[in-house]
Amino acid sequence: MHIHILGACGTFMGGLAALAQQAGHRVTGCDANVYPPMSEQLRALGIELIEGFDADQLRLAPDVWVVGNVVSRGNPLMEAILDSGQRYTSGPQWLAEQVLAGRWVLAVAGTHGKTTTASLLAWILECAGRSPGFLIGGVPLDFPFSARLGSAAAGDSLFVIEADEYDTAFFDKRSKFVHYRPRTAILNNLEYDHADIFPDLAAIELQFHHLVRTVPRRGRLVVNGADTALARVLELGAWSPCDRFDAPGGWHARDVTDAPDASAFALWRGEQRIGQCRLPLAGAHNRSNAIAAVAAAAHAGVEPAAALAALARFSGVRRRLETRGSVAGVTVIDDFAHHPTAIAATVAGLRARLSPGQRILAVLEPRSNTMKLGVMRDKLPASLAGADRVFCYSGGLGWDAAATLSPLGAAASVHADLTELVAAVAAAARSGDQVLVMSNGGFGGIHPR
């Protein structure tokens, strides 16, 4: 089968492209913006990428067009597909039918930490010899790609998927994760996000409950017991056993010792001590991610002691405080943070690594639809307060970034031109500085610049 993917360089659709190729299909794709890391991954796989959505792509005549949620009505290629009556489907629907059907799906949902938690879980299962399939919204450093089919052995066919609540496609406004039908579902946390499609937090809670409704009675919910929004989701009804983490009666950490680049703790389940863990990731949020992964792996039959041993060898994920290079003593770091909560955690995580006197120069692109709408702009100054200097790119924003960041005073500057922003950062930087670039996109290739 030949499939052509519209929006192939998104993390989800790029992973789907890799899976389709591994399954023996011919895969081509297109996108408006072709940028790393997904563009590099797809080209390494030999998948042909076309820049743009020109209607001339109809000449490719694939068996099915797989449409990403970046595509809307008015897209010239999509309009041509509709006019010609050709077969199309959404990415999540294709994945559910062609890859996930009949497999033990372990889904990782939540506003924050999905990529890291899914990577941790896939790594635990890999170290346990289970050869899981996975589709992760980032590139785990312990695997060569963000997606693989994994073992299809009868009775032991596990698949880990990062389960996003964003809508499926312009013609299917359900959350992506309702297509996945997990047997094990991690609910990491829940905050308001995706303001372009959800009017309030209650609307997202309802979508999470739709996910809960799809988990079978023999399945398992692994839920953050400290999250009040998730507690409200479960109050709407649950039909599967529930393991809680970050709660005294469930899976939780004790005797925590934090280092700049690691966290050591004893893992307990209720009043039973499970074992000692040294996680090569710092911060409470990463401990939560790791504990959730251990609990989910236990449901799939992996002994917690083996899971803890695997965590100690975890290498991390690209675009999570990833060093891109150092010049003249100035280090440029890339991170995917774009929600104020994630921005604050990222800045704090980097600060914990630094020596006294080292500065953080935070460079932010408010690129997500939620940030472009300005719904959370009032939370930005506090989220960036831990940085020494802040440089914000205001291109494409419908709100006044300079006014928003004014509480930071002279420490913050706003630039509508990317070249000017790069020049301002370069002029301010001195040896020992850490330039922390935060965006959920390519940010105009700013890192090497």
XYZ file of C-alpha atoms in Angstrom:
449
model
C 0.000 0.000 0.000
C 1.192 3.517 -0.812
C 0.241 6.120 1.802
C 0.933 9.833 1.478
C 0.977 11.734 4.764
C -0.164 15.339 5.004
C 1.731 16.977 7.874
C 4.482 14.357 7.946
C 6.971 16.364 10.022
C 4.837 16.603 13.129
C 6.098 14.321 15.877
C 3.036 12.060 15.744
C 2.677 11.892 11.974
C 6.419 11.439 11.495
C 6.331 8.487 13.869
C 3.362 7.071 11.990
C 5.357 7.358 8.748
C 8.173 5.309 10.281
C 5.734 2.625 11.457
C 4.054 2.418 8.068
C 7.388 1.953 6.345
C 8.430 -0.745 8.830
C 5.124 -2.514 8.099
C 6.092 -2.719 4.425
C 4.099 0.156 2.986
C 5.441 2.703 0.540
C 5.431 6.035 2.397
C 5.716 9.594 1.141
C 4.777 12.812 2.895
C 4.533 16.572 2.806
C 4.524 19.458 5.231
C 4.674 23.247 5.204
C 7.698 23.378 7.503
C 10.297 20.620 7.252
C 12.523 20.878 10.345
C 14.523 18.641 12.727
C 14.395 16.313 14.478
C 11.584 14.655 12.525
C 12.816 15.735 9.084
C 16.217 14.173 9.836
C 14.596 10.969 11.075
C 12.358 10.590 8.026
C 15.156 11.273 5.563
C 17.361 8.755 7.379
C 14.593 6.227 6.747
C 14.546 7.130 3.055
C 11.040 8.613 3.188
C 10.504 11.196 0.462
C 9.377 14.588 1.795
C 7.756 17.334 -0.250
C 7.778 20.924 1.003
C 4.298 22.451 0.920
C 0.773 21.273 0.109
C 0.601 21.858 -3.631
C -2.377 20.205 -5.341
C 0.040 18.775 -7.937
C 0.769 16.046 -5.383
C -2.416 14.338 -6.611
C -0.154 12.840 -9.300
C 1.336 10.579 -6.622
C -1.976 8.664 -6.607
C -1.512 6.883 -3.245
C -3.903 4.206 -2.050
C -4.881 6.437 0.871
C -4.128 9.964 2.048
C -3.386 10.110 5.792
C -4.280 13.549 7.108
C -2.653 15.221 10.111
C -4.467 17.690 12.326
C -2.371 20.601 11.035
C -4.426 20.382 7.826
C -7.607 22.435 7.585
C -10.175 23.299 4.948
C -8.637 25.617 2.395
C -5.419 23.610 2.222
C -4.907 23.282 -1.563
C -3.947 19.612 -1.507
C -6.791 18.692 0.842
C -9.299 20.579 -1.307
C -8.070 18.669 -4.365
C -8.425 15.359 -2.503
C -11.983 16.230 -1.502
C -12.934 17.422 -4.982
C -11.610 14.239 -6.597
C -13.375 11.962 -4.105
C -10.218 10.117 -3.135
C -9.857 7.983 -0.015
C -8.511 9.718 3.102
C -8.342 9.024 6.819
C -6.845 10.574 9.948
C -3.501 9.600 11.411
C -4.950 8.198 14.666
C -7.613 6.228 12.771
C -5.030 4.689 10.415
C -2.799 3.828 13.351
C -5.640 2.233 15.303
C -6.715 0.063 12.385
C -3.348 -0.860 10.887
C -1.000 -1.053 13.902
C -2.738 -1.083 17.293
C -5.552 -3.560 16.611
C -5.056 -6.716 18.684
C -2.096 -5.348 20.671
C -1.663 -4.557 24.357
C -1.579 -0.764 24.172
C 0.021 1.216 26.992
C -1.060 4.852 26.560
C 0.592 7.806 28.294
C -1.687 10.844 28.642
C -1.316 14.162 30.470
C -0.565 17.833 29.915
C 3.118 17.448 30.809
C 5.670 14.647 30.724
C 4.105 12.401 28.082
C 7.235 12.091 25.957
C 9.588 11.390 28.849
C 7.188 8.955 30.533
C 6.511 7.057 27.299
C 10.261 6.863 26.657
C 10.908 5.584 30.185
C 8.163 2.978 29.844
C 9.381 1.759 26.441
C 12.933 1.501 27.810
C 11.809 -0.519 30.860
C 9.932 -2.943 28.613
C 12.914 -3.159 26.251
C 15.314 -3.966 29.097
C 12.874 -6.650 30.264
C 13.163 -8.352 26.869
C 9.639 -7.501 25.758
C 10.621 -5.696 22.511
C 7.723 -3.218 22.641
C 6.446 -1.237 19.743
C 6.146 2.459 20.399
C 5.223 5.836 18.987
C 6.683 8.688 21.019
C 6.340 12.428 20.394
C 10.099 12.954 20.524
C 13.292 11.019 19.863
C 14.383 8.812 22.804
C 18.161 8.621 23.015
C 18.027 4.895 23.851
C 16.392 4.082 20.500
C 17.432 5.153 16.990
C 13.955 6.457 16.097
C 10.784 7.735 17.754
C 8.637 4.860 16.511
C 8.914 1.146 15.785
C 6.539 -1.775 15.336
C 8.210 -4.018 17.927
C 7.443 -7.655 18.565
C 4.221 -9.024 17.115
C 4.473 -12.319 19.015
C 1.065 -13.649 19.984
C 0.154 -12.815 23.566
C 3.154 -10.519 24.092
C 2.630 -7.702 21.604
C 3.077 -4.529 23.620
C 2.798 -1.039 22.171
C 3.594 2.188 24.050
C 1.991 5.330 22.686
C 2.123 8.962 23.692
C -1.592 9.738 23.949
C -2.407 13.326 23.054
C -5.726 15.028 23.875
C -5.467 17.339 20.866
C -8.133 16.867 18.207
C -7.779 14.141 15.575
C -8.369 15.979 12.283
C -10.462 18.738 10.750
C -13.149 16.119 10.057
C -12.889 14.325 13.431
C -12.844 16.635 16.455
C -12.460 13.871 19.048
C -9.197 13.743 21.000
C -6.565 11.562 19.345
C -6.343 9.210 22.310
C -9.912 7.889 22.029
C -8.752 5.891 18.991
C -6.083 3.928 20.845
C -8.173 1.637 23.140
C -5.420 1.076 25.754
C -5.293 -1.789 28.207
C -2.948 0.253 30.410
C -3.446 4.027 30.626
C -1.200 6.465 32.490
C -2.861 9.764 33.432
C 0.113 11.921 34.411
C -1.431 15.308 35.186
C -4.021 17.681 33.786
C -3.921 21.446 33.274
C -5.663 23.818 30.907
C -4.053 23.839 27.460
C -5.004 23.812 23.765
C -7.090 26.966 24.084
C -7.763 26.877 20.346
C -10.027 23.836 20.735
C -11.028 23.622 24.428
C -12.981 26.458 26.081
C -11.964 25.490 29.619
C -10.405 22.797 31.794
C -13.741 21.022 32.249
C -13.877 20.350 28.505
C -10.465 18.649 28.635
C -11.501 16.648 31.711
C -14.447 15.332 29.702
C -12.109 14.158 26.929
C -9.926 12.404 29.514
C -13.016 10.649 30.769
C -13.737 9.487 27.237
C -10.294 7.843 27.371
C -11.091 6.263 30.749
C -14.283 4.826 29.240
C -12.256 2.883 26.656
C -10.051 1.016 29.173
C -11.395 -2.527 29.701
C -12.220 -4.092 33.078
C -9.076 -6.234 32.863
C -7.068 -3.093 32.107
C -5.408 -0.674 34.511
C -5.486 3.063 35.122
C -2.230 4.505 36.504
C -3.220 7.912 37.852
C -1.422 10.808 39.546
C -3.037 10.741 42.979
C -1.995 14.321 43.731
C -3.793 15.880 40.752
C -7.196 17.377 41.562
C -8.308 17.611 37.925
C -7.687 13.883 37.430
C -9.621 13.193 40.639
C -12.597 14.963 39.061
C -12.175 12.848 35.913
C -12.381 9.627 37.935
C -15.415 10.920 39.840
C -17.263 10.786 36.512
C -16.860 6.998 36.608
C -14.177 4.346 36.202
C -14.584 0.686 35.319
C -10.985 -0.530 35.590
C -8.652 -1.110 38.556
C -6.733 2.046 39.439
C -3.146 2.342 40.658
C -2.235 5.756 42.025
C 1.213 7.310 42.182
C 2.503 10.330 44.086
C 0.029 9.349 46.788
C 0.934 7.794 50.186
C -1.350 4.795 49.643
C 0.017 4.122 46.158
C 3.368 4.215 44.390
C 5.517 7.025 45.818
C 9.064 8.156 46.561
C 10.710 8.507 49.962
C 14.202 9.494 51.099
C 14.770 11.670 48.041
C 18.226 13.016 47.221
C 18.418 15.461 44.309
C 21.578 16.196 42.332
C 21.932 18.604 39.392
C 21.561 15.808 36.853
C 19.963 12.935 38.781
C 17.537 11.928 41.487
C 17.918 9.113 44.021
C 14.969 7.803 45.994
C 13.382 4.775 47.609
C 10.275 3.552 45.785
C 7.365 2.465 47.952
C 3.951 1.035 47.162
C 1.777 1.866 50.126
C 3.770 0.622 53.111
C 5.830 -1.838 51.058
C 9.329 -0.755 50.111
C 9.969 -1.780 46.499
C 13.623 -0.789 46.130
C 16.147 1.952 45.563
C 16.309 3.968 42.356
C 18.919 6.238 40.841
C 17.279 8.118 37.990
C 19.632 10.042 35.669
C 17.061 12.845 35.428
C 16.579 15.603 37.990
C 13.457 17.081 39.514
C 10.183 16.019 41.098
C 8.397 15.939 37.735
C 10.839 13.372 36.370
C 10.500 11.246 39.517
C 6.744 11.250 38.928
C 7.252 10.256 35.296
C 9.534 7.388 36.318
C 7.220 6.085 39.058
C 4.268 6.100 36.654
C 6.337 4.130 34.131
C 7.297 1.532 36.749
C 3.646 1.095 37.776
C 2.484 0.700 34.168
C 5.263 -1.788 33.404
C 4.250 -3.798 36.475
C 0.763 -4.173 35.005
C 2.400 -5.593 31.865
C 4.310 -8.135 33.962
C 7.687 -6.465 34.558
C 8.991 -6.864 38.097
C 9.514 -3.448 39.729
C 13.090 -4.368 40.697
C 13.908 -4.944 37.017
C 12.206 -1.676 36.116
C 14.303 0.245 38.654
C 17.486 -1.280 37.233
C 16.429 -0.165 33.743
C 15.759 3.409 34.916
C 19.371 3.736 36.055
C 20.479 3.224 32.421
C 18.005 5.629 30.821
C 19.667 8.152 28.473
C 16.914 10.746 28.059
C 15.061 12.337 25.142
C 16.074 14.807 22.456
C 14.879 18.381 22.964
C 14.703 17.948 26.736
C 17.522 20.205 27.996
C 19.578 18.925 25.060
C 22.942 20.615 24.526
C 23.219 21.646 20.894
C 26.716 23.126 21.048
C 29.205 25.371 22.834
C 31.204 28.290 21.420
C 33.542 30.592 23.376
C 32.268 29.153 26.646
C 28.612 29.807 25.790
C 26.401 26.713 25.660
C 23.213 26.559 23.574
C 20.522 24.254 24.972
C 17.305 23.153 23.256
C 14.065 22.329 25.058
C 10.489 21.648 23.947
C 8.929 23.667 26.815
C 6.077 25.925 25.677
C 3.449 25.848 28.473
C 4.193 28.132 31.486
C 4.326 25.172 33.876
C 6.854 23.377 31.647
C 8.856 26.583 31.114
C 9.188 27.103 34.876
C 10.228 23.465 35.421
C 12.783 23.644 32.599
C 14.384 26.835 33.888
C 14.501 25.399 37.424
C 15.973 22.126 36.147
C 18.742 23.942 34.302
C 19.424 26.225 37.265
C 19.994 23.193 39.477
C 22.826 22.082 37.182
C 24.733 25.349 37.217
C 27.506 26.732 39.362
C 27.129 30.042 41.228
C 27.626 32.937 38.833
C 26.513 31.099 35.709
C 23.650 32.798 33.900
C 20.590 31.496 32.062
C 19.637 33.421 28.919
C 16.117 32.182 28.173
C 15.032 32.466 24.534
C 11.322 31.809 24.073
C 9.073 31.296 21.060
C 5.412 31.324 22.207
C 4.461 29.129 19.267
C 1.681 26.812 20.446
C -1.877 27.796 19.568
C -2.602 28.331 23.263
C 0.315 30.744 23.591
C -0.468 32.544 20.319
C -3.985 33.216 21.590
C -2.475 34.727 24.721
C -4.601 32.688 27.096
C -1.689 32.055 29.473
C 0.389 35.148 28.811
C -0.106 36.461 32.363
C 1.689 33.375 33.713
C 4.794 33.906 31.580
C 6.668 36.415 33.787
C 6.574 34.093 36.812
C 7.548 31.073 34.695
C 10.625 32.922 33.391
C 11.603 34.618 36.649
C 14.366 32.074 37.296
C 16.288 33.190 34.196
C 18.841 36.013 34.272
C 17.833 37.379 30.869
C 14.775 36.711 28.736
C 14.529 37.150 24.957
C 11.059 36.622 23.492
C 10.172 36.251 19.823
C 6.908 38.067 19.110
C 6.425 37.127 15.457
C 2.863 35.939 14.825
C 1.516 36.934 18.241
C -1.791 38.731 18.607
C -0.912 40.238 21.988
C 1.695 42.630 23.374
C 4.604 40.485 24.566
C 6.558 43.528 25.790
C 3.714 44.594 28.060
C 3.238 41.039 29.278
C 6.903 40.650 30.223
C 7.216 44.138 31.719
C 7.224 42.734 35.299
C 10.679 41.313 34.466
C 11.967 44.839 33.842
C 15.210 45.323 31.938
C 15.951 41.584 32.112
C 13.440 40.965 29.301
C 13.489 42.093 25.675
C 11.055 41.344 22.854
C 11.971 40.997 19.182
C 9.673 40.663 16.168
C 12.625 39.906 13.870
C 14.525 36.639 14.349
C 17.828 38.044 13.073
C 17.618 40.889 15.572
C 16.830 38.431 18.360
C 19.875 36.300 17.512
C 22.064 39.400 17.464
C 20.713 40.550 20.838
C 21.418 37.181 22.448
C 24.921 37.044 20.958
C 25.666 40.555 22.195
C 24.497 39.743 25.729
C 26.169 36.342 26.079
C 29.449 35.851 27.897
C 31.574 32.853 28.783
C 29.799 30.501 31.181
C 26.288 31.477 30.008
C 23.644 28.920 29.129
C 21.386 29.985 26.244
C 18.145 28.072 26.863
C 16.024 27.983 23.700
C 12.394 26.943 24.313
C 9.918 26.209 21.517
C 7.657 23.386 20.347
C 8.776 23.981 16.753
C 11.920 24.587 14.735
C 12.183 28.255 15.808
C 13.602 29.267 12.429
C 16.749 27.171 12.927
C 17.844 29.529 15.697
C 20.146 27.113 17.548
C 23.080 27.000 15.099
C 22.610 30.703 14.337
